[in-house]
Short mmCIF file of C-alpha atoms in Angstrom, two decimals:
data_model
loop_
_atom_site.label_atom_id
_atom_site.label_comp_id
_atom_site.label_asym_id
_atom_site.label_seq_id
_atom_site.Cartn_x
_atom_site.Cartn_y
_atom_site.Cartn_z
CA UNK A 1 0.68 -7.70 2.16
CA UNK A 2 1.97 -3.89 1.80
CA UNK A 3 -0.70 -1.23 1.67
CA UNK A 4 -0.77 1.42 -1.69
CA UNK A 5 -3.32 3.39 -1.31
CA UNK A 6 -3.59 6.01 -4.02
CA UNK A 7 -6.71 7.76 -1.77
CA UNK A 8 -6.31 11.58 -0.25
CA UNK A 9 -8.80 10.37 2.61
CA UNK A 10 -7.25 7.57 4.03
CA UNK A 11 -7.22 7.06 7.54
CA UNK A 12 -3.75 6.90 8.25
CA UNK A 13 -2.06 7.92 5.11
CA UNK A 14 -4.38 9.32 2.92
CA UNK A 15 -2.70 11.56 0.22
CA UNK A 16 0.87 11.09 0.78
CA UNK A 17 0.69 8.26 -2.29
CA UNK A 18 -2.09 9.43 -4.13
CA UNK A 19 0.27 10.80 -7.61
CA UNK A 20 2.11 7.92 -9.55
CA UNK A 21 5.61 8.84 -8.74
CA UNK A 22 4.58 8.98 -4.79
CA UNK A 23 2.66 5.62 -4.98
CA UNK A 24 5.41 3.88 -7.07
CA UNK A 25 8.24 5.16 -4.74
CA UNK A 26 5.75 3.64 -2.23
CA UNK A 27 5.57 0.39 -3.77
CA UNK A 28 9.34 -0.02 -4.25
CA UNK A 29 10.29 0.27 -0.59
CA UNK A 30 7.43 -2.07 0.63
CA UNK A 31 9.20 -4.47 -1.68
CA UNK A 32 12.73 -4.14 0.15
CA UNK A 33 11.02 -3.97 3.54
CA UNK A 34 10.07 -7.69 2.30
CA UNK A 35 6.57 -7.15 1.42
CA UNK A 36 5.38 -10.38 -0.46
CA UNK A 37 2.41 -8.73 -2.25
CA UNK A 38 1.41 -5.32 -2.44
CA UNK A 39 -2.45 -4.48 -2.14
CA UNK A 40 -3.59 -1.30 -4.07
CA UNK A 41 -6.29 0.88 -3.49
CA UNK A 42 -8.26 4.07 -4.92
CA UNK A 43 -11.33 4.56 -3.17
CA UNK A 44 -11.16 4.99 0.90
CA UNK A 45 -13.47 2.49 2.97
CA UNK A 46 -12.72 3.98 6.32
CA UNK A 47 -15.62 4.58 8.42
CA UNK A 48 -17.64 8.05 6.66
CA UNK A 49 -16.11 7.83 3.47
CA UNK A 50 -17.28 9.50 0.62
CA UNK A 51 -18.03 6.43 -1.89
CA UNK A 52 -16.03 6.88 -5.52
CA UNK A 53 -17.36 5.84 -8.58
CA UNK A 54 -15.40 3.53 -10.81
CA UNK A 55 -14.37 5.95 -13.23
CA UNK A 56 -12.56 8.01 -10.61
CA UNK A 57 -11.36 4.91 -9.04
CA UNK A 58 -10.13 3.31 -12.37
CA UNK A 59 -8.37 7.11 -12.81
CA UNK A 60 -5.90 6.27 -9.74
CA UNK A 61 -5.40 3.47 -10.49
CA UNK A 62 -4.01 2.75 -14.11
CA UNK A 63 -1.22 5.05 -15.07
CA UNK A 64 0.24 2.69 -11.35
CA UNK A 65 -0.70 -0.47 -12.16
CA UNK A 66 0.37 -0.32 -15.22
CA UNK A 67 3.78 0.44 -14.47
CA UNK A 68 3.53 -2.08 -11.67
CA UNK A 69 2.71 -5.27 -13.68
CA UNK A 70 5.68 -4.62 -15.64
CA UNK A 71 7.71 -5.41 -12.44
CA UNK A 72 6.20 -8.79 -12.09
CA UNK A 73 5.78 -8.78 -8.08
CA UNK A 74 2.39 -10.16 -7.13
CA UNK A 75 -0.83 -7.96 -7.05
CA UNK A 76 -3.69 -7.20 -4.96
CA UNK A 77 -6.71 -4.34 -5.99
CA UNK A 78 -8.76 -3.46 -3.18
CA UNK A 79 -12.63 -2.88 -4.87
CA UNK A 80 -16.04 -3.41 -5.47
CA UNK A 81 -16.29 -2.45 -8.47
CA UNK A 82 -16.81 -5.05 -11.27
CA UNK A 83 -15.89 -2.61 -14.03
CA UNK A 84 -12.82 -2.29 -11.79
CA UNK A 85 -11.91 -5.84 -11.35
CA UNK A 86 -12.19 -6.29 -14.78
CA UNK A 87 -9.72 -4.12 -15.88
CA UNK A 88 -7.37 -4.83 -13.08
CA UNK A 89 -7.61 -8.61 -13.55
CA UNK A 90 -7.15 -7.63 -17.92
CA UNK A 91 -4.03 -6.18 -16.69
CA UNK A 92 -2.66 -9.06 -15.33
CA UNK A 93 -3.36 -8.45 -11.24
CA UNK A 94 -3.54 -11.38 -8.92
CA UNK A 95 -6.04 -10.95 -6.57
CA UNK A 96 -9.72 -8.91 -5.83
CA UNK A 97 -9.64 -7.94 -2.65
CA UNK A 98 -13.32 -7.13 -1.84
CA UNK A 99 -14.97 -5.61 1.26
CA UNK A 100 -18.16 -6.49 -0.15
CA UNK A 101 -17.05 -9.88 -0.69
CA UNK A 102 -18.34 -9.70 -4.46
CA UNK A 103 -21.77 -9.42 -3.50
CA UNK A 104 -21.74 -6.35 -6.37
CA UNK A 105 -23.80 -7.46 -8.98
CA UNK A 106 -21.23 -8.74 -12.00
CA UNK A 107 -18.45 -9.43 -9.75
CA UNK A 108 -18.49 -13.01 -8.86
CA UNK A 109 -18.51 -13.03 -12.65
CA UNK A 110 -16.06 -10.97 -13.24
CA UNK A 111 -13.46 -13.46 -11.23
CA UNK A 112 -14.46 -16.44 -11.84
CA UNK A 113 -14.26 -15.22 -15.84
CA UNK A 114 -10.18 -15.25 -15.04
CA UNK A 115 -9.09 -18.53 -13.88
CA UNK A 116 -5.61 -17.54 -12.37
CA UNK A 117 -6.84 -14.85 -10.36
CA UNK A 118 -7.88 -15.36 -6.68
CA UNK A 119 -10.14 -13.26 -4.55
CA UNK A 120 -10.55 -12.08 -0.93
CA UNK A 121 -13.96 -11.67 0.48
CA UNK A 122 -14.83 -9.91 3.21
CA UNK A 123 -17.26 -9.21 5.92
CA UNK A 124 -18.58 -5.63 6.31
CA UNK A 125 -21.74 -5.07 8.05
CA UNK A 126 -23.47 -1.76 6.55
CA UNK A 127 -21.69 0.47 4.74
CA UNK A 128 -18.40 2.84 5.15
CA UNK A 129 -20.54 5.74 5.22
CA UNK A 130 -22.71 4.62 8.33
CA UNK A 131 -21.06 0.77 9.28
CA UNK A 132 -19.38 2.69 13.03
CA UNK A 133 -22.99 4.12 13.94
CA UNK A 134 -24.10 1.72 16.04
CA UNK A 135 -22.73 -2.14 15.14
CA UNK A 136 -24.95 -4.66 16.31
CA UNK A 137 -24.70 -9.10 16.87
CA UNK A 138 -25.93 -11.55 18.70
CA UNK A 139 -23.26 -13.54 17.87
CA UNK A 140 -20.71 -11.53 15.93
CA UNK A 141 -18.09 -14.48 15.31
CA UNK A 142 -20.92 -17.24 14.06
CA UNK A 143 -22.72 -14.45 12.32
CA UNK A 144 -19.35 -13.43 10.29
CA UNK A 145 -18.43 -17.26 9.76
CA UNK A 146 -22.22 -17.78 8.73
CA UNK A 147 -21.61 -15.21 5.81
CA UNK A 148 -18.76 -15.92 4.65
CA UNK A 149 -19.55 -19.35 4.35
CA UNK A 150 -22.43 -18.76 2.18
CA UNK A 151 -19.66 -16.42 0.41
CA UNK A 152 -16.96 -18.97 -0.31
CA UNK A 153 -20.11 -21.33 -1.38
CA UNK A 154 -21.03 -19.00 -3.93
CA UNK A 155 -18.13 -18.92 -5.27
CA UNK A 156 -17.31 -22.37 -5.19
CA UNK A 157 -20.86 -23.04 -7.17
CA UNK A 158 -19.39 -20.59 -9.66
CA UNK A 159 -16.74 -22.77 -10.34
CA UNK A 160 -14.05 -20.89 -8.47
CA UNK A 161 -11.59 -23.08 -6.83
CA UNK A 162 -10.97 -23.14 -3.19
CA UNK A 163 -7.24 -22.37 -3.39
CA UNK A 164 -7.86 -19.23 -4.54
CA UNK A 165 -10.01 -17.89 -2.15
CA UNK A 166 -9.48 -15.99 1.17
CA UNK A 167 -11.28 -14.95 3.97
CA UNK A 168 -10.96 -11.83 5.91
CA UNK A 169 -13.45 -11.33 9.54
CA UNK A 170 -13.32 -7.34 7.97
CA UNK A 171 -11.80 -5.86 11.67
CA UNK A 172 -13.43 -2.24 12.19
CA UNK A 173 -15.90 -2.95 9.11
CA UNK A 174 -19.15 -2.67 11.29
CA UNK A 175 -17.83 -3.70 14.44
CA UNK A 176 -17.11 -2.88 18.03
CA UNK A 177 -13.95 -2.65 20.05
CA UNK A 178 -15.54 -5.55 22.07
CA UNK A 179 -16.96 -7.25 18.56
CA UNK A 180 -12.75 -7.16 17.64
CA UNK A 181 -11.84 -8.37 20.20
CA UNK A 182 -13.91 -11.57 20.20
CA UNK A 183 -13.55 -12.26 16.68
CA UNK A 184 -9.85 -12.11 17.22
CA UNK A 185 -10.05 -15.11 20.02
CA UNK A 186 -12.09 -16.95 17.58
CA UNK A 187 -9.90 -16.33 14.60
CA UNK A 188 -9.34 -20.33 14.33
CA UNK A 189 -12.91 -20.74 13.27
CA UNK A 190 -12.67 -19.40 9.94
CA UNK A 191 -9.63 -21.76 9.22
CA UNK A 192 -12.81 -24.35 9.10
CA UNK A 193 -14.11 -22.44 5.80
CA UNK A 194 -10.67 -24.20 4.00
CA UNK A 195 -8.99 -21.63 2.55
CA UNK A 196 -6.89 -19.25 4.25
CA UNK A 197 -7.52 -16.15 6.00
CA UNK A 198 -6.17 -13.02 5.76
CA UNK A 199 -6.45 -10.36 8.71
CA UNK A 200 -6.15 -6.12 8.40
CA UNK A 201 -5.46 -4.95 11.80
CA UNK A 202 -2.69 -2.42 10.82
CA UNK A 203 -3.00 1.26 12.46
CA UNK A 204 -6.65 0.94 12.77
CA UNK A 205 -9.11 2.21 15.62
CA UNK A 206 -9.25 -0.48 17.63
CA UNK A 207 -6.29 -0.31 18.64
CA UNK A 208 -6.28 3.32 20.37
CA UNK A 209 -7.90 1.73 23.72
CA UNK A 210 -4.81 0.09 23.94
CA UNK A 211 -2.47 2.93 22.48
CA UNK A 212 -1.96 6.84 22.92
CA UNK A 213 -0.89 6.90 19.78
CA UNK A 214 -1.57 8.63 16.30
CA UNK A 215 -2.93 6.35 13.61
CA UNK A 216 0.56 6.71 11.60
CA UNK A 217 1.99 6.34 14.79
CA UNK A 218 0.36 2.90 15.98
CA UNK A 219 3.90 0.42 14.87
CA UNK A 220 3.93 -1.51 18.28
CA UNK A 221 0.49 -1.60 18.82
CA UNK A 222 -0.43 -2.99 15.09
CA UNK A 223 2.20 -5.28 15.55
CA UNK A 224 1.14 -6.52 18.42
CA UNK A 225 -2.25 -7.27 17.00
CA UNK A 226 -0.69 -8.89 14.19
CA UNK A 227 0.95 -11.19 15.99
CA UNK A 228 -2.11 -12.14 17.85
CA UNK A 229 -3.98 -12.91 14.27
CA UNK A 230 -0.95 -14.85 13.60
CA UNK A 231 -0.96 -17.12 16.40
CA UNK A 232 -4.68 -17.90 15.78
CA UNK A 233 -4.15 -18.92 12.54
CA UNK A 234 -3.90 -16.00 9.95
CA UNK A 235 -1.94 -16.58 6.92
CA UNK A 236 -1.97 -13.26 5.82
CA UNK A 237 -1.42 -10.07 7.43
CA UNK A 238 -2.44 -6.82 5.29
CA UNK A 239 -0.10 -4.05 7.12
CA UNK A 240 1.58 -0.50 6.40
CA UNK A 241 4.54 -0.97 8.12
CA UNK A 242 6.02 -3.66 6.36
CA UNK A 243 9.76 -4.13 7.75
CA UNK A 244 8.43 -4.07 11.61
CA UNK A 245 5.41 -6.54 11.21
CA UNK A 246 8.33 -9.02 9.00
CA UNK A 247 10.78 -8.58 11.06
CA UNK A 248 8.39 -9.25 14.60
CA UNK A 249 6.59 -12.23 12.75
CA UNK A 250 9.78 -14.08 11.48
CA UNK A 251 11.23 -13.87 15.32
CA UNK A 252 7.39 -14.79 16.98
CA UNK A 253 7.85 -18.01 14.26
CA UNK A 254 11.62 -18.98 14.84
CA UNK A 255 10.99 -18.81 18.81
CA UNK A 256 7.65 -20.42 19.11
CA UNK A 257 9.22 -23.44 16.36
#
């Protein structure tokens, strides 16, 4: 899954894609680095964000996805916001990917109203303005598969098919170095909820105990972190640097087949 994001305050490369032309340029080279779904977002959720409100979000967003439909590749919107999803899903988008694991209220609604669409729900605990202040578990693996069990259960009483759901643990969403780590040795847990699991690891904090490196600058280190989710059991893997994390997952595959 290849990152858009159409934000000036992300992270790693906030700005650099936030007009059309940028973000579609953006778009058509994660597609020849071999991306197999690209995963669009307007609002940034890294930790002290600014929150966006749906208008603004929904203002980034169209004039791209618009054009983007048209090319028929699969589709991804990262948000919250029902009023959002709606109009990404009217469009003809694939998936919701949710950090609130459509907990808003009208979202569950507003996916299981379109029956093709599927839906990634993730754990967050807090918010992005204040989730890094001070994370706290007793149990941070059992307390993330707790939730989003109850998640996928909701959903499923909503009528929404298992095959269309994913799961993502929500790395550096209200967590710990240490509270990473661990969830990434108990990845194979959430492979227990049924439906498959998608990991974002790519560039992110945790990885700078481990690397000197800039965030844009982070290649080997997300990669190796990606190919750690992979061997636990991840089936996707929500990255910026598309070519490098394809090209070291297809050789971890062929050598450890």
């Amino acid at each position: 899954m290849g990152i858009v994001n159409l934000t000036p305050d992300s992270f790693s490369d906030g700005g650099q894609h936030a007009g059309a032309d940028a973000a579609l340029a953006h778009a058509r080279r994660l597609l020849d680095e071999g991306a197999d779904m690209l995963d669009l977002g307007a609002e940034s959720t890294r930790p002290g964000a600014v929150p966006v409100d749906d208008d603004e979000e929904w203002r980034r967003l169209e004039p791209v996805l618009r054009e983007l439909v048209r090319w028929r590749v699969p589709l991804s919107v990262d948000t919250y916001h029902p009023r959002t999803m709606r109009a990404a899903l009217e469009l003809g988008v694939d998936v919701i990917n949710d950090i609130r694991a459509l907990r808003a209220p009208g979202a569950l609604e507003a996916l299981a109203d379109s029956p093709a669409a599927g839906a990634c729900l993730m754990h967050m605990q807090g918010e992005p303005s204040n989730m890094q202040q001070a994370p706290l578990y007793d149990d941070v693996s059992s307390e993330v598969l707790d939730f989003l069990g109850r998640r996928v259960r909701a959903l499923r009483d909503a009528g929404v098919a298992l095959e269309r759901l994913c799961v993502d643990p929500g790395f550096g969403f209200g967590k710990t170095r240490e509270h990473n780590l661990r969830l990434a040795r108990d990845l194979p847990r959430l492979r227990g909820l049924g439906c498959a699991v998608l990991v974002g690891v790519s560039r992110k904090s945790m990885l700078a105990a481990t690397s000197s490196q800039a965030p844009h600058e982070r290649v080997a280190a997300s990669l190796g972190a990606a190919l750690a989710c992979v061997a636990a059991g991840a089936h996707v893997v929500r990255v910026h640097d598309v070519a490098a994390t394809r090209d070291a997952v297809r050789t971890f595959e062929a050598m450890r087949a």
